[in-house]
Short mmCIF file of C-alpha atoms in Angstrom, two decimals:
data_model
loop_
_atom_site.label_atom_id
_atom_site.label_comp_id
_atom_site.label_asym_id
_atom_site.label_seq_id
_atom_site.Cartn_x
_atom_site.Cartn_y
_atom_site.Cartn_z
CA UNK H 1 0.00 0.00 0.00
CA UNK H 2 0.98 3.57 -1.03
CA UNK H 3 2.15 5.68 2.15
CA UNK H 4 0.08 8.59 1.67
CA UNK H 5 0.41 12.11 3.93
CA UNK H 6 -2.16 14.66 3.94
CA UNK H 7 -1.47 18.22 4.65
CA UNK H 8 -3.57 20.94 5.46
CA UNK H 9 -3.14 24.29 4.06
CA UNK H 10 -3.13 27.52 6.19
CA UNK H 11 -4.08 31.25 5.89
CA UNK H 12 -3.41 32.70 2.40
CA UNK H 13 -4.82 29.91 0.63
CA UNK H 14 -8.87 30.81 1.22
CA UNK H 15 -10.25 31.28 -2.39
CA UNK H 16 -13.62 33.37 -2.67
CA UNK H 17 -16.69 30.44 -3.33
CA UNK H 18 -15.08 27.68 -1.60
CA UNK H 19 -16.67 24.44 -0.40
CA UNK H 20 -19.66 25.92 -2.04
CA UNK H 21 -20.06 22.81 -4.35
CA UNK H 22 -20.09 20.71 -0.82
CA UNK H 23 -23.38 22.64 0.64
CA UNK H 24 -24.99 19.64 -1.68
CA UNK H 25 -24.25 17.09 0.55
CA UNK H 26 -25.44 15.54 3.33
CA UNK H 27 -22.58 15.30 5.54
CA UNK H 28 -21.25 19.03 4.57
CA UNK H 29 -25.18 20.27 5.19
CA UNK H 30 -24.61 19.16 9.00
CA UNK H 31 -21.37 20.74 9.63
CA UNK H 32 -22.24 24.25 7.96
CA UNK H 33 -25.22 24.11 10.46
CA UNK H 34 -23.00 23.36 13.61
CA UNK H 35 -20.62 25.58 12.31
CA UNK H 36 -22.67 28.62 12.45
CA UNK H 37 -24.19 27.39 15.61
CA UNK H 38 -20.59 27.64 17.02
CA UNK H 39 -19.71 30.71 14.92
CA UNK H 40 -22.84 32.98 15.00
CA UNK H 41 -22.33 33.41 11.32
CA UNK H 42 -22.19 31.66 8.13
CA UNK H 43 -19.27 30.05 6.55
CA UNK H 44 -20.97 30.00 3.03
CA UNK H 45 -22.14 32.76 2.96
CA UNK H 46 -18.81 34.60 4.11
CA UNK H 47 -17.29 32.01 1.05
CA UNK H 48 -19.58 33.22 -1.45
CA UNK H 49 -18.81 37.00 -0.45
CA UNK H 50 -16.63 39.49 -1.51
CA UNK H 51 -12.83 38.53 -0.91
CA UNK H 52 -12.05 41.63 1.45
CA UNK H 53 -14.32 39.66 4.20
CA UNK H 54 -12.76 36.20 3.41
CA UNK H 55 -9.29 37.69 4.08
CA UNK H 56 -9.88 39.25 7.48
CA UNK H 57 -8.36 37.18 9.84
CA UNK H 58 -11.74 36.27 11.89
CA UNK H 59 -13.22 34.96 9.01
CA UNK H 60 -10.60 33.14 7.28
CA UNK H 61 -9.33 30.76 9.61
CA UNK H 62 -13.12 29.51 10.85
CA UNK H 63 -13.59 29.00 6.82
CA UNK H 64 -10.76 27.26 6.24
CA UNK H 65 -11.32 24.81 9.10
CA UNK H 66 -14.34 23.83 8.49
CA UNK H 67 -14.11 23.41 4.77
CA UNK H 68 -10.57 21.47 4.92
CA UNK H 69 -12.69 19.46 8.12
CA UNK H 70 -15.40 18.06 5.25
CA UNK H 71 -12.83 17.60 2.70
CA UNK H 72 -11.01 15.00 5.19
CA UNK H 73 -13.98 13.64 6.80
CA UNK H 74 -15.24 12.73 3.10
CA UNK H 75 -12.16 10.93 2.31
CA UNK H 76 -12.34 9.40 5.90
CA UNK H 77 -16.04 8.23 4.59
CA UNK H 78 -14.87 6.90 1.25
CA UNK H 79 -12.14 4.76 3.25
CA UNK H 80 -9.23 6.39 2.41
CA UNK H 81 -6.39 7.02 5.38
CA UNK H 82 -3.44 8.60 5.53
CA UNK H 83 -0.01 7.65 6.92
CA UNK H 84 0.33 10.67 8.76
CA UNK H 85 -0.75 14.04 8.66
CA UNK H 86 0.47 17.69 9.36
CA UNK H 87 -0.80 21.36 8.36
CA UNK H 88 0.43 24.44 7.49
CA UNK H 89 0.37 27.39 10.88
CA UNK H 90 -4.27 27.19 10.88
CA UNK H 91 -3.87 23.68 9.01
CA UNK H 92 -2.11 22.28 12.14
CA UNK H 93 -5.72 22.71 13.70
CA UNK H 94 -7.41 20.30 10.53
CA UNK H 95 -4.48 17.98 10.57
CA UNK H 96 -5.01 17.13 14.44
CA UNK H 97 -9.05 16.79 13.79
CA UNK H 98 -8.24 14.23 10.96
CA UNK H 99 -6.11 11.80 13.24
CA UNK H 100 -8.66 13.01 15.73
CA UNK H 101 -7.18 14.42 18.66
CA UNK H 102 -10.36 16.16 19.21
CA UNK H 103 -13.79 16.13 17.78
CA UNK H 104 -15.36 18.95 15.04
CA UNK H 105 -16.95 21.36 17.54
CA UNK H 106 -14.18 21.20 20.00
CA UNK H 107 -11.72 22.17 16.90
CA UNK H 108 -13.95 25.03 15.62
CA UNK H 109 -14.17 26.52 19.40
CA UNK H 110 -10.46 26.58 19.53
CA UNK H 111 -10.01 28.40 16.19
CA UNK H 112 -13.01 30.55 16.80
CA UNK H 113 -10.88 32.08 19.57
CA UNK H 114 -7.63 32.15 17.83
CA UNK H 115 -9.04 33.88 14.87
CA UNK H 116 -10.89 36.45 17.03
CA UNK H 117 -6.95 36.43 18.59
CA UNK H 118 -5.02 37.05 16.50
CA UNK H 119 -7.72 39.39 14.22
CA UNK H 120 -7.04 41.49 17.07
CA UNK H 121 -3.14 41.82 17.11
CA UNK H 122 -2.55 44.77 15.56
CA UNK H 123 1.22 45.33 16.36
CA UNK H 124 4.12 44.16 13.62
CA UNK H 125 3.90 43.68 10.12
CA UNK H 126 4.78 40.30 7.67
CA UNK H 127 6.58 40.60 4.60
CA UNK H 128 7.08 37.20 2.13
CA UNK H 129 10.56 36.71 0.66
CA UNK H 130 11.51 34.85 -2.22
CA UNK H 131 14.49 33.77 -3.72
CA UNK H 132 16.87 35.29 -1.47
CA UNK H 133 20.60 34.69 0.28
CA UNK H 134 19.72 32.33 3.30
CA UNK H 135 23.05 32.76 4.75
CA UNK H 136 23.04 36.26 4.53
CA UNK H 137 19.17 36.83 5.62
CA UNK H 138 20.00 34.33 8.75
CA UNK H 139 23.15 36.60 9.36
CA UNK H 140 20.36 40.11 9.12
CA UNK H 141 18.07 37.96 11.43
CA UNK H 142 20.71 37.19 14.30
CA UNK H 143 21.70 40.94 14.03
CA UNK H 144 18.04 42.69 14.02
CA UNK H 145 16.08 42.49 17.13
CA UNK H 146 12.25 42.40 17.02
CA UNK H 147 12.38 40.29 13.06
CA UNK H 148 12.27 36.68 13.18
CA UNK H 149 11.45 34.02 10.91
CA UNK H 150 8.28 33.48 10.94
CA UNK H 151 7.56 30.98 7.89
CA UNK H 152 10.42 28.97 6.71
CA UNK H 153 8.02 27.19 3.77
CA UNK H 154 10.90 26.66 1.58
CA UNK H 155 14.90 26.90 0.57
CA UNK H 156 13.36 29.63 -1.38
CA UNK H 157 10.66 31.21 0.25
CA UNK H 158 10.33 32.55 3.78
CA UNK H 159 8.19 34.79 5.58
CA UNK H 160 9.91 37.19 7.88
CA UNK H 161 7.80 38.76 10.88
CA UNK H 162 8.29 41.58 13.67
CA UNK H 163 8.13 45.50 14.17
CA UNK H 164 7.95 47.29 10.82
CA UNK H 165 10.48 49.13 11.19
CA UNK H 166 12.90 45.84 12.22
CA UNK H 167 10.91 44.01 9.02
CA UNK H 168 11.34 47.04 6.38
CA UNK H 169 15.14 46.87 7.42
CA UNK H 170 15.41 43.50 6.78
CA UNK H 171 13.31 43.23 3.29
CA UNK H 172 15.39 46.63 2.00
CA UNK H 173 19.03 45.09 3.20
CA UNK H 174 18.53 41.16 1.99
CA UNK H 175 19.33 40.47 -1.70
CA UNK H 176 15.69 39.28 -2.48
CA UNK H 177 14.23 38.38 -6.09
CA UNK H 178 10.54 39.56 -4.78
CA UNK H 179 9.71 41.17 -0.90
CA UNK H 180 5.82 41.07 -0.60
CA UNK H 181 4.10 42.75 2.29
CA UNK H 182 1.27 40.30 3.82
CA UNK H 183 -2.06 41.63 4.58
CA UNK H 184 -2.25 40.65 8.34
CA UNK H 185 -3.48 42.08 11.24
CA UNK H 186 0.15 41.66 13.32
CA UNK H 187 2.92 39.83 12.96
CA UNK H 188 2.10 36.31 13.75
CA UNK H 189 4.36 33.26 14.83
CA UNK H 190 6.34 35.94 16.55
CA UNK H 191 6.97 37.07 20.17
CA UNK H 192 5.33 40.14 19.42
CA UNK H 193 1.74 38.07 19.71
CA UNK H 194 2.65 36.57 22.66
CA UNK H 195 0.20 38.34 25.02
CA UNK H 196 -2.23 37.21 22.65
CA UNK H 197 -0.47 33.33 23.16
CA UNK H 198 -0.99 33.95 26.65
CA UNK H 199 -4.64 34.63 26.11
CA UNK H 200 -5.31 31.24 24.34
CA UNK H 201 -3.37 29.44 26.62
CA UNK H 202 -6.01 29.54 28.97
CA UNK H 203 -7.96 28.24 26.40
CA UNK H 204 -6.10 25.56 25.33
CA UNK H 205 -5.30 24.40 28.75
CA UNK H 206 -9.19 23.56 29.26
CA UNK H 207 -9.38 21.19 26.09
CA UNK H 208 -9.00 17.50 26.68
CA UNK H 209 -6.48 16.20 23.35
CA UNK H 210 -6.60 12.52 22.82
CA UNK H 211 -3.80 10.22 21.25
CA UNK H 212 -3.90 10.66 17.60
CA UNK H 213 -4.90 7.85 15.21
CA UNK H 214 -2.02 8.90 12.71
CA UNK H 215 1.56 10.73 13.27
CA UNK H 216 1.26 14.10 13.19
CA UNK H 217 3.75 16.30 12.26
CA UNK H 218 4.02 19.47 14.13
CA UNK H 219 5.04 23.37 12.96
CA UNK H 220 7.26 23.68 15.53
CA UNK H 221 8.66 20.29 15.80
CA UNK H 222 8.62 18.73 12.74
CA UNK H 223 8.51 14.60 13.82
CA UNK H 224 5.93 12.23 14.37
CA UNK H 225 4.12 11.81 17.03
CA UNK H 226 0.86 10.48 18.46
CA UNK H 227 0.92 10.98 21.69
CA UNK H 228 -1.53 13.97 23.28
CA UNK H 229 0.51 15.55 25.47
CA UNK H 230 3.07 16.45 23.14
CA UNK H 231 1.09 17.41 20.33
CA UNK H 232 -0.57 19.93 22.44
CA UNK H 233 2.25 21.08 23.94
CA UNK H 234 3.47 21.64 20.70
CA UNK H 235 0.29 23.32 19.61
CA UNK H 236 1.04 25.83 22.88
CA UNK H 237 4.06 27.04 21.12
CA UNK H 238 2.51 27.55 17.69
CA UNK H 239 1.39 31.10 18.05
CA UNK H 240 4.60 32.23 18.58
CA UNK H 241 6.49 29.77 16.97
CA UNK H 242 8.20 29.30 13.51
CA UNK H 243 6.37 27.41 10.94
CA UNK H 244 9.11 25.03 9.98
CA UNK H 245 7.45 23.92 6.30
CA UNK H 246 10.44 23.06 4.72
CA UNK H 247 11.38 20.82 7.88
CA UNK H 248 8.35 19.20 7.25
CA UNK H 249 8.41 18.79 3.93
CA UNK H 250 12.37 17.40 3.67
CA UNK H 251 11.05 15.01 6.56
CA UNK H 252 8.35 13.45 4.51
CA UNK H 253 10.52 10.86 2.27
CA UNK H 254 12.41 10.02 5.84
CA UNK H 255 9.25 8.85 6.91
CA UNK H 256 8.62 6.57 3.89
CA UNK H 257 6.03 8.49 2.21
CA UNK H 258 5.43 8.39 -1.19
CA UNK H 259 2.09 10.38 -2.35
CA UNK H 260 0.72 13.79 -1.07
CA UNK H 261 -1.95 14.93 -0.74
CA UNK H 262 -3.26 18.37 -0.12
CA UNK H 263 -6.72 19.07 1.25
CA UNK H 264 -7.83 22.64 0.86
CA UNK H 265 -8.14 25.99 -1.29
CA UNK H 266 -5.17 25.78 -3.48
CA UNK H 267 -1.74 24.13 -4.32
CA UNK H 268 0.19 25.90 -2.60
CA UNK H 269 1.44 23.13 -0.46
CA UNK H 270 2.06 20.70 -3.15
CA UNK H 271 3.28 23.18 -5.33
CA UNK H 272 6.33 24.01 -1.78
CA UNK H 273 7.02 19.78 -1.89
CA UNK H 274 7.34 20.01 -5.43
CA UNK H 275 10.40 21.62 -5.52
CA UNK H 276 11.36 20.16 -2.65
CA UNK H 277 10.83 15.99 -3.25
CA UNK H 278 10.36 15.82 -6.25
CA UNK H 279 10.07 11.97 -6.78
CA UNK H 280 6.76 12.21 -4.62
CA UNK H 281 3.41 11.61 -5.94
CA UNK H 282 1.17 15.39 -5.45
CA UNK H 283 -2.46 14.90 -5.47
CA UNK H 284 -4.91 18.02 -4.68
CA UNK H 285 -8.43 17.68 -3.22
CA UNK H 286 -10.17 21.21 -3.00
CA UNK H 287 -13.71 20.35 -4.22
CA UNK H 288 -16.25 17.72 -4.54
CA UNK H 289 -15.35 17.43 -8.05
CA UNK H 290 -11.84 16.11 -7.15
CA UNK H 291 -13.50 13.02 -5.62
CA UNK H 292 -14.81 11.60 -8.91
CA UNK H 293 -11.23 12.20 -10.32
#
C-alpha cells in the first residue's frame, strides 16, 4: 500500500466560493449548520462573499477549518487514510481533527478564539521573501532584534515577521528576487503576539487532546508523534512559533512516504514539496469534483 500524507493548508490559501459545491451534501449540510451554531455566522455565505471579508483574519481561519474538516472527513467516509498528517500554521488545527485528537466542535471553538486572537493583534507587520541569500538573511536575522522568521516554507521562500520598522530593514538590506508585504493584522508566529499566546493558553489548557490515530507532524517540531501531550504542547508554542514547512516537507521521504496529498483551497502546499521531493506523488483535493477524479 501507497504511504500517503495529507497536509492541510493555512491562511493565504482561502479562495472566494469555496466548499460551495459541498453545501450539496449531506454530511457538509450538517457541519455548515453546527458551524454557524458555534460561529454565529455563516461560513458559506462569508465564502460566497466578496474577498475583502474572506481575508480578514476572523473569518478566514473559521472558513478554512471547516471546509478542509469536510474535505477530510469525506475521504475518511470513502475509506481512504493517511499515513500521517500535518498542516500548514491554521492547518495544524485540521491535521489534528483528521487523526482526531479532538472532535469537530471542539476544533472550531479553539479556532473561533484564535481567529478572534489574532484578528485582534494589531502590532508588527509580515513581509514574504523569495528567492533570497539564506546565509546572509540568517546573518540580518541574528543581528536585528524584534524580526524573526516566521515561515520557513521553503529553501526559497520565507516569511519574515516583527516590528515594521525591524521588518522594512530586513526586506530593504537582503538580496531578495521579490519582498511582498502580507495583509495581516500583526505579525504572527512571533513574540510580538505573545500576550495574545498567553490569552489562548487559557484556552487551550481547558481542552482535553486525545492520542492521535495517525503521526502528526508538528510546525514547531517537525517529527511524528501520536501521543496527546506532546502534540498539544506543541500546539502551545505555535502562536509564537516558527512554521518550519520546509522541515516538514524534507522530513516526509524520511518517513517513507510516497504520495501527497493536499486538502484545501489551493496548491500551494504541493506546489512548496514540489520543488522540494520531487520523486513524490502530489495529489490536490479542493472540491467535490476532485472526488470523482
Amino acid at each position: 500500500m501507497t504511504k500517503t500524507a495529507w497536509v492541510f493548508p493555512g491562511q493565504g490559501s482561502q479562495e472566494p466560493g469555496m466548499g460551495i459545491d459541498l453545501s450539496e451534501l449531506p454530511l457538509a449540510q450538517d457541519r455548515f449548520r453546527l458551524a454557524e451554531e458555534i460561529l454565529g455566522w455563516s461560513v458559506l455565505e462569508a465564502c460566497q462573499e466578496d474577498s475583502d471579508k474572506l481575508n480578514r483574519t476572523l473569518y478566514t481561519q473559521p472558513c478554512l477549518y471547516v471546509v478542509e474538516s469536510i474535505l477530510a472527513d469525506l475521504l475518511l467516509e470513502k475509506g481512504n487514510t493517511p499515513y500521517l498528517v500535518a498542516g500548514h500554521s491554521l492547518g495544524e488545527y485540521v491535521a489534528l481533527y483528521a487523526a482526531r485528537v479532538f472532535d469537530f466542535e471542539t476544533g472550531l471553538g479553539l479556532v473561533k478564539h484564535r481567529a478572534e486572537l489574532m484578528d485582534g493583534a494589531s502590532e508588527g507587520i509580515m513581509v514574504a521573501l523569495m528567492k533570497f541569500d539564506r546565509q546572509q538573511l540568517e546573518k540580518l536575522i541574528e543581528q536585528t532584534p524584534d524580526v524573526v522568521i516566521a515561515n520557513d516554507n521553503s529553501p526559497a521562500q520565507v516569511v519574515i515577521s516583527g516590528k515594521p520598522e525591524a521588518v522594512q530593514e530586513v526586506s530593504t538590506q537582503i538580496k531578495a528576487k521579490r519582498a511582498v508585504p502580507l495583509k495581516v493584522s500583526g505579525a504572527f508566529h512571533s513574540p510580538l503576539i505573545a500576550e495574545v499566546a498567553a490569552q489562548f493558553q487559557e484556552v487551550l489548557d481547558a481542552v482535553a487532546f486525545a492520542d492521535a490515530q495517525f503521526p502528526v507532524l508538528s510546525n514547531v517540531e517537525p517529527l511524528p508523534t501520536v501521543e496527546a501531550a506532546i502534540l498539544k504542547n506543541r500546539l502551545q508554542r505555535q502562536m509564537t512559533g516558527s512554521v518550519r514547512w520546509r522541515e516538514i516537507s524534507m522530513q516526509l521521504p524520511v518517513e517513507g512516504i510516497e504520495q501527497v496529498v493536499e486538502i484545501g483551497p489551493g496548491k500551494v502546499l504541493t506546489g512548496l514539496i514540489k520543488r522540494m521531493c520531487p520523486d513524490l506523488i502530489l495529489q490536490n483535493i479542493g472540491s467535490a469534483k476532485d472526488f470523482s477524479a
